[in-house]
Structures are given as C-alpha cells and as structure tokens.
Amino acid sequence: MDPISTIAQEVKDELERITDLSALEKFRVKYLGKKGAITNLLRSMGTLNKEERPVFGKRVNDLSKEVEEKLIAKETELKNKARAFQLRLETVDVTLPGRSPNLGHRHPIKQVMEEIETIFLNMGYTVAEGFEVEDDYHNFEALNIPKDHPSRDMQDTFWITDDVLIRTHTSSVQTRIMEKQKPPIRIISPGRVYRCDDDVTHSPMFHQVEGLVIDKDITFGDLKWTLTLFLKELFGEEREVRFRPSYFPFTEPSCEVDVSCFACGGKGCRLCKHTGWIEILGSGLVHPNVLKNVGYDPKELGGFAFGIGIERIAMLRYGIDDIRLFFESDMRFLRQF
Ligand code: PHE
C-alpha cells in the first residue's frame, strides 16, 4: 500500500476507538498538526516529479479534508454524549412533592386575645395599653385595695421596690385611663400580669384582658347584656351564661361569670368539678371610691369593669391541662393551633 492509503486506514481505525475529547485532540495533532502525518505527506511533495505531484497533492488534500470533517463530526458526537450524560445526572423529577416552607402563625394565647379584641372592637370599644411595671397606687390604692388587703401579700405580688411592682392584674389600667380620658369611656386592655404562683394551672406570668365602661346611667343590666353577648360570641350561642355574686374591692356589686361546661354541656364532669359550670371572668360595677379617686362624681357617672384570664380560656377551649406548655416554645405543641 502507498503511504496515503496506509494513513487513511490508520485514521479510520483510530478514530473509531476514540471516546473522549482529549484523545480526539491528540489525534488531531498526530495527523493534522504542524508535524502531523498528513502535514508531513504534503511536505514530502517536493521530492516528487511534475507528473506525480498534482495527483498526489489532490489525494492528500482530499484525505486532509475528509479527516477534518470526521474530526468535527466526532467532536460533535462526543459533546452531545457528554451533554446527554450531564442532563441525565441533573434530571429533576417534577412529579416529586415539593418541600414546603414552615409557615409560622400566631401563638394560641395571642389568637384568643385577638378574638376577644375583635368582639369588643365590633361593639365600639377601643384597645388601650397599660404599663407592666406599675406603682402601688395604680395597681392597688386607687382600686380601693387598702394597705392591709390580703391580695397585697408578699406571696402574691412581685415587688420591685416598696412602691413599685409588676402589675398583678390589668385592672391597673382602669385608673390610668380615667385619669387621662374624659367619659364616656369604652375600652379593653389586653396584656401581661404577674403573680408569685407556679403550678400546672398557674404561671408567674399570664395574660388578662381588662374591660372598662364609664358613662352616665350605666346599670348592672348593661354589664349583664354586654358580657352575655361577648361570651356567646366567644364560646357559641348554645353556651349558658350565669352571674354569681362575688367580691372585688374595686367593684360593687361584684360578680363572677360562669358558662355552661364545654365538656359536658352542664351535666357535670371532671372539667367542671361536677358543677356543670366553668368560671370565666370577674366583673362588677365600678366602686364609687374608685370613681372618687379620679375625681369623678359617683352620683353623675358610673360604669362597669371586667377582667378575663386568657390562658384559662385557651386551656378550657383546647383541653390543655398544663399552663406551662404555652411558654415552653415547643414547636410540637404550638403547631397544633
Ligand atoms: N382584676 C380582677 C382579677 O384579676 C378581675 C376583675 C376585673 C374583677 C375587673 C372585676 C372587675 O381577678
């Protein structure tokens, strides 16, 4: 065989065996590079005579062109293969269920508080803010709680100084509001309160919502229908509401308000301690002494107030038996609301 045919055969065999781009580059250099076999053939033309030269030249040129074309075809083939392989590696199964982000939500205590706020906002009340750090006067004295009253006991109140404490109830906002706002007053005030108490149903910090209405001609009837409406909104139309005489130093008369038991509907069970009733809030007509303390004339103005414990409502509603669960930030607990 002549050198051209030999090289043509070699090219064919070698190209078939090439499987990657770097081997292909070596192949190109070997045949078409500056010192490549086909380049050398062209150079050797100088040694041929005039008749042989055009024929030889044409054959070498044809071979060179053919090899270049094959190189390009092979390169395309290898690149396509590599790309197909890469795509297979990166395949995304769009039918797989996605990973949804964890959406947060309001804390159950905040949810109950907002529900209560909404009910009263719809009745024309406004939301007022108080102070968590209070003085003796607003938490006790102005509310007709004298110095020797048992609720001032060291075991109940967290004192900061002789005169400063963290409030034991949201009733401390009553006087603060009356001091700076002219009647008629219709407010609720949600917030944190503190008592030196800690067991499965008592937490040293918990939440209350206070309500206060001051106007001319407010009667116990206004208190009754307002709270009945509120409790039926909150717990459902089917709940019975009962007003039970009670005592608070800052209201007169005072009452506690019960609703028929969530669990047994009034028949009597463990939750309601077999009474059929669950105590929900404290309330009463604002005591004349409280009105006098802010300079109101009890003959002219009157009102009612109430206070409701939020944790208790949430515990009853969701059947939670340990108040501490609300404050442990355990996602397994919180996710359920
Ligand atoms: N402050 C009372 C308590 O914490 C509740 C209450 C508020 C009672 C307003 C009467 C009027 O128990």
Coordinates of C-alpha atoms and ligand atoms in Angstrom, one line a residue:
M1 CA 0.0 0.0 0.0
D2 CA 1.1 3.6 -0.6
P3 CA 1.6 5.9 2.4
I4 CA -1.6 7.8 1.7
S5 CA -3.8 4.7 1.9
T6 CA -1.9 3.5 5.0
I7 CA -2.5 6.7 6.8
A8 CA -6.2 6.8 5.6
Q9 CA -6.6 3.3 7.1
E10 CA -4.9 4.2 10.4
V11 CA -7.1 7.3 10.7
K12 CA -10.2 5.2 10.3
D13 CA -9.2 2.6 12.9
E14 CA -8.0 5.1 15.5
L15 CA -11.0 7.4 15.2
E16 CA -13.4 4.5 15.9
R17 CA -11.6 3.9 19.2
I18 CA -11.7 7.5 20.5
T19 CA -14.2 8.0 23.3
D20 CA -13.2 11.4 24.8
L21 CA -12.4 14.9 23.7
S22 CA -8.8 14.9 24.9
A23 CA -8.0 11.7 22.9
L24 CA -9.6 13.4 19.9
E25 CA -7.3 16.5 20.3
K26 CA -4.2 14.2 20.4
F27 CA -5.5 12.5 17.3
R28 CA -5.8 15.9 15.6
V29 CA -2.2 16.8 16.4
K30 CA -1.0 13.4 15.3
Y31 CA -2.4 13.8 11.8
L32 CA -3.1 17.5 11.1
G33 CA -0.7 19.3 13.5
K34 CA 2.5 21.0 12.3
K35 CA 4.4 17.8 12.5
G36 CA 1.4 15.6 11.8
A37 CA 1.4 12.7 9.5
I38 CA -0.8 14.3 6.8
T39 CA 1.1 17.6 7.1
N40 CA 4.3 15.6 6.5
L41 CA 2.9 14.0 3.4
L42 CA 2.2 17.4 1.9
R43 CA 5.7 18.5 2.7
S44 CA 7.1 15.4 1.0
M45 CA 5.6 16.5 -2.3
G46 CA 8.7 18.5 -3.1
T47 CA 10.6 15.2 -3.8
L48 CA 8.1 14.1 -6.4
N49 CA 8.3 14.8 -10.1
K50 CA 5.9 17.1 -12.1
E51 CA 3.5 14.4 -13.3
E52 CA 3.1 12.7 -9.9
R53 CA 2.7 15.9 -7.9
P54 CA -0.9 17.1 -8.8
V55 CA -2.3 13.6 -8.4
F56 CA -0.5 13.1 -5.1
G57 CA -1.4 16.6 -3.9
K58 CA -5.1 16.1 -4.7
R59 CA -5.2 12.8 -2.8
V60 CA -3.5 14.2 0.3
N61 CA -5.8 17.3 0.2
D62 CA -8.9 15.1 -0.1
L63 CA -7.6 13.0 2.8
S64 CA -6.9 16.1 4.9
K65 CA -10.4 17.5 4.2
E66 CA -12.0 14.1 5.0
V67 CA -10.1 13.8 8.3
E68 CA -11.1 17.3 9.3
E69 CA -14.8 16.6 8.5
K70 CA -14.6 13.4 10.5
L71 CA -12.9 15.2 13.4
I72 CA -15.7 17.8 13.5
A73 CA -18.4 15.0 13.3
K74 CA -16.6 13.1 16.1
E75 CA -16.3 16.1 18.3
T76 CA -20.0 16.9 17.9
E77 CA -20.9 13.3 18.7
L78 CA -18.7 13.3 21.9
K79 CA -20.0 16.7 23.1
N80 CA -23.6 15.5 22.6
K81 CA -22.9 12.4 24.5
A82 CA -21.3 14.3 27.4
R83 CA -24.2 16.7 27.4
A84 CA -26.8 13.9 27.5
F85 CA -24.9 12.3 30.3
Q86 CA -24.8 15.6 32.3
L87 CA -28.5 16.1 31.7
R88 CA -29.3 12.7 33.0
L89 CA -27.3 13.5 36.1
E90 CA -29.2 16.7 36.6
T91 CA -32.7 15.4 35.9
V92 CA -35.3 16.9 38.1
D93 CA -38.4 14.8 38.9
V94 CA -41.1 17.5 38.7
T95 CA -43.7 15.0 39.9
L96 CA -42.0 14.7 43.4
P97 CA -43.8 16.6 46.1
G98 CA -42.1 19.9 47.0
R99 CA -40.5 20.8 50.3
S100 CA -42.9 23.4 51.6
P101 CA -41.5 26.1 53.8
N102 CA -42.6 26.1 57.5
L103 CA -45.1 28.9 57.9
G104 CA -45.4 30.3 61.3
H105 CA -48.6 31.6 62.9
R106 CA -49.8 33.4 66.0
H107 CA -49.3 31.9 69.4
P108 CA -52.6 30.4 70.8
I109 CA -52.6 33.0 73.6
K110 CA -52.4 35.8 71.0
Q111 CA -55.1 34.1 68.9
V112 CA -57.6 34.1 71.8
M113 CA -56.6 37.7 72.7
E114 CA -57.2 38.9 69.2
E115 CA -60.6 37.1 69.1
I116 CA -61.6 38.9 72.2
E117 CA -60.3 42.2 70.9
T118 CA -62.3 41.7 67.7
I119 CA -65.6 41.1 69.5
F120 CA -65.2 44.3 71.5
L121 CA -63.9 46.4 68.6
N122 CA -67.1 45.4 66.8
M123 CA -69.1 46.8 69.8
G124 CA -67.3 50.1 69.5
Y125 CA -64.6 49.7 72.2
T126 CA -61.0 50.8 71.7
V127 CA -57.9 49.0 72.7
A128 CA -55.9 50.7 75.4
E129 CA -52.4 49.9 76.6
G130 CA -51.2 49.9 80.2
F131 CA -47.8 49.5 82.0
E132 CA -46.4 46.2 83.2
V133 CA -44.3 48.0 85.7
E134 CA -46.7 49.8 88.0
D135 CA -46.8 51.7 91.2
D136 CA -48.7 50.7 94.3
Y137 CA -51.2 53.5 93.7
H138 CA -52.5 52.3 90.3
N139 CA -52.3 48.6 91.0
F140 CA -53.9 48.8 94.5
E141 CA -54.6 52.1 96.3
A142 CA -56.7 53.7 93.5
L143 CA -58.6 50.5 93.2
N144 CA -59.8 50.6 96.7
I145 CA -57.4 48.0 97.9
P146 CA -56.1 49.1 101.3
K147 CA -52.7 48.5 102.6
D148 CA -53.7 45.6 104.7
H149 CA -55.6 43.7 102.0
P150 CA -54.6 40.1 101.5
S151 CA -54.0 40.4 97.8
R152 CA -51.0 42.6 98.6
D153 CA -49.4 39.6 100.4
M154 CA -45.7 39.1 99.6
Q155 CA -46.6 35.7 98.2
D156 CA -48.9 37.2 95.5
T157 CA -47.1 40.3 94.3
F158 CA -43.7 40.7 92.8
W159 CA -42.4 43.9 94.3
I160 CA -39.5 45.8 92.7
T161 CA -39.3 48.5 95.4
D162 CA -41.5 49.4 98.3
D163 CA -43.7 51.3 95.9
V164 CA -43.1 49.7 92.5
L165 CA -44.3 46.3 91.4
I166 CA -45.0 44.3 88.2
R167 CA -48.8 44.5 88.0
T168 CA -50.9 41.7 89.4
H169 CA -53.9 42.4 87.2
T170 CA -54.8 44.6 84.2
S171 CA -57.2 46.5 86.5
S172 CA -54.3 48.9 87.0
V173 CA -55.2 50.4 83.6
Q174 CA -58.6 51.5 84.9
T175 CA -57.3 54.4 86.8
R176 CA -54.7 55.3 84.2
I177 CA -57.4 55.5 81.6
M178 CA -59.8 57.5 83.7
E179 CA -57.1 59.9 84.7
K180 CA -56.4 61.0 81.1
Q181 CA -59.6 60.3 79.2
K182 CA -63.0 62.0 79.5
P183 CA -66.1 59.9 79.8
P184 CA -67.8 58.2 78.0
I185 CA -65.1 55.5 78.2
R186 CA -65.3 52.2 76.5
I187 CA -62.0 50.3 76.4
I188 CA -60.5 46.9 76.7
S189 CA -56.8 46.5 77.6
P190 CA -55.0 43.2 77.0
G191 CA -51.6 42.4 78.5
R192 CA -49.3 40.5 80.8
V193 CA -49.8 40.3 84.5
Y194 CA -47.6 38.7 87.2
R195 CA -48.2 36.7 90.4
C196 CA -46.0 34.7 92.6
D197 CA -47.6 31.4 91.7
D198 CA -46.4 28.4 89.8
D199 CA -48.2 25.1 89.2
V200 CA -50.0 23.3 86.4
T201 CA -52.8 25.9 86.3
H202 CA -50.9 28.9 87.5
S203 CA -48.0 30.7 85.8
P204 CA -46.0 33.6 87.4
M205 CA -46.7 35.5 84.1
F206 CA -50.0 35.2 82.4
H207 CA -52.4 37.3 80.3
Q208 CA -55.6 39.2 81.0
V209 CA -58.0 41.4 79.1
E210 CA -59.5 44.2 81.1
G211 CA -62.7 46.0 80.1
L212 CA -63.9 49.3 81.4
V213 CA -67.1 51.3 80.6
I214 CA -67.8 54.7 82.2
D215 CA -70.8 56.8 81.3
K216 CA -74.0 58.3 82.6
D217 CA -76.8 55.9 83.5
I218 CA -74.8 52.6 83.3
T219 CA -76.6 49.9 85.1
F220 CA -76.0 46.3 86.1
G221 CA -78.2 45.4 83.1
D222 CA -75.6 46.9 80.7
L223 CA -72.9 44.8 82.3
K224 CA -75.1 41.7 82.0
W225 CA -76.1 42.0 78.4
T226 CA -72.6 43.1 77.3
L227 CA -70.9 40.1 78.9
T228 CA -73.6 37.7 77.8
L229 CA -73.2 38.9 74.2
F230 CA -69.4 38.7 74.5
L231 CA -69.4 35.2 76.0
K232 CA -71.9 33.8 73.4
E233 CA -69.7 35.3 70.6
L234 CA -66.6 33.8 72.1
F235 CA -67.9 30.3 73.1
G236 CA -71.0 29.9 70.9
E237 CA -74.7 30.7 71.1
E238 CA -75.5 27.4 72.8
R239 CA -73.5 28.3 76.0
E240 CA -75.5 29.2 79.0
V241 CA -74.2 32.2 81.0
R242 CA -74.6 32.7 84.7
F243 CA -73.8 35.6 87.0
R244 CA -72.7 34.7 90.5
P245 CA -72.3 37.2 93.4
S246 CA -68.7 37.7 94.3
Y247 CA -66.3 40.2 95.8
F248 CA -63.7 42.6 94.4
P249 CA -62.5 45.7 96.3
F250 CA -62.9 47.9 93.2
T251 CA -66.4 46.8 92.1
E252 CA -69.8 46.9 93.9
P253 CA -71.8 44.9 93.4
S254 CA -69.3 42.3 92.1
C255 CA -69.9 39.1 90.3
E256 CA -68.1 36.2 88.7
V257 CA -69.4 35.0 85.4
D258 CA -69.7 31.3 84.5
V259 CA -70.5 29.5 81.3
S260 CA -72.0 26.0 81.0
C261 CA -69.3 23.4 80.8
F262 CA -67.6 22.9 77.4
A263 CA -67.0 19.2 78.1
C264 CA -70.4 18.0 79.4
G265 CA -72.7 20.9 78.4
G266 CA -73.8 21.3 82.0
K267 CA -74.5 17.7 83.1
G268 CA -71.4 17.7 85.4
C269 CA -68.0 16.2 84.7
R270 CA -64.3 16.3 85.9
L271 CA -63.6 19.5 84.0
C272 CA -66.3 21.5 85.8
K273 CA -65.8 19.6 89.0
H274 CA -69.3 18.2 88.6
T275 CA -71.0 21.6 88.9
G276 CA -71.9 22.0 85.2
W277 CA -70.4 25.5 85.2
I278 CA -67.0 26.9 84.4
E279 CA -65.8 30.2 85.9
I280 CA -64.7 32.6 83.1
L281 CA -64.3 36.2 84.4
G282 CA -64.6 38.7 87.2
S283 CA -66.7 41.8 86.9
G284 CA -68.8 44.4 88.6
L285 CA -70.0 48.0 88.7
V286 CA -67.1 50.3 89.3
H287 CA -66.9 51.1 93.0
P288 CA -67.7 54.7 94.0
N289 CA -64.4 55.0 95.8
V290 CA -62.6 54.2 92.5
L291 CA -64.6 56.9 90.7
K292 CA -63.8 59.4 93.5
N293 CA -60.1 58.7 93.3
V294 CA -60.0 60.0 89.8
G295 CA -62.3 63.0 90.6
Y296 CA -65.5 61.6 89.1
D297 CA -68.8 62.3 90.8
P298 CA -70.3 58.8 91.6
K299 CA -73.8 60.4 91.5
E300 CA -73.2 61.6 87.9
L301 CA -71.1 58.9 86.4
G302 CA -70.9 55.1 86.8
G303 CA -69.7 52.1 84.9
F304 CA -68.7 48.5 84.9
A305 CA -65.4 46.6 84.6
F306 CA -64.4 43.1 83.9
G307 CA -61.2 41.0 83.8
I308 CA -60.7 37.8 81.9
G309 CA -57.8 35.4 82.1
I310 CA -56.6 34.4 78.6
E311 CA -54.6 31.2 79.4
R312 CA -57.6 29.8 81.3
I313 CA -59.8 30.4 78.2
A314 CA -57.3 28.8 75.9
M315 CA -56.8 25.8 78.2
L316 CA -60.6 25.2 78.5
R317 CA -61.2 25.6 74.8
Y318 CA -58.4 23.3 73.7
G319 CA -58.4 20.9 76.6
I320 CA -54.9 21.8 77.7
D321 CA -54.2 20.7 81.3
D322 CA -50.7 22.3 81.9
I323 CA -50.4 26.1 81.6
R324 CA -46.6 25.8 81.2
L325 CA -47.0 24.4 77.7
F326 CA -47.8 27.9 76.5
F327 CA -44.5 29.3 77.5
E328 CA -42.1 26.5 76.5
S329 CA -42.0 27.3 72.8
D330 CA -42.2 23.6 71.9
M331 CA -43.0 23.5 68.2
R332 CA -44.8 20.2 68.6
F333 CA -47.2 21.9 70.9
L334 CA -47.6 25.2 69.1
R335 CA -48.0 23.6 65.6
Q336 CA -51.4 22.3 66.7
F337 CA -53.0 25.7 66.7
Ligands
PHE1 N1 -58.8 42.2 88.4 C1 -59.6 41.0 88.7 C2 -58.7 39.8 88.8 O1 -57.6 39.8 88.4 C3 -60.7 40.8 87.7 C4 -61.7 41.9 87.7 C5 -61.5 42.9 86.8 C6 -62.8 41.9 88.5 C7 -62.5 44.0 86.8 C8 -63.7 42.9 88.5 C9 -63.6 43.9 87.6 O2 -59.1 38.7 89.3

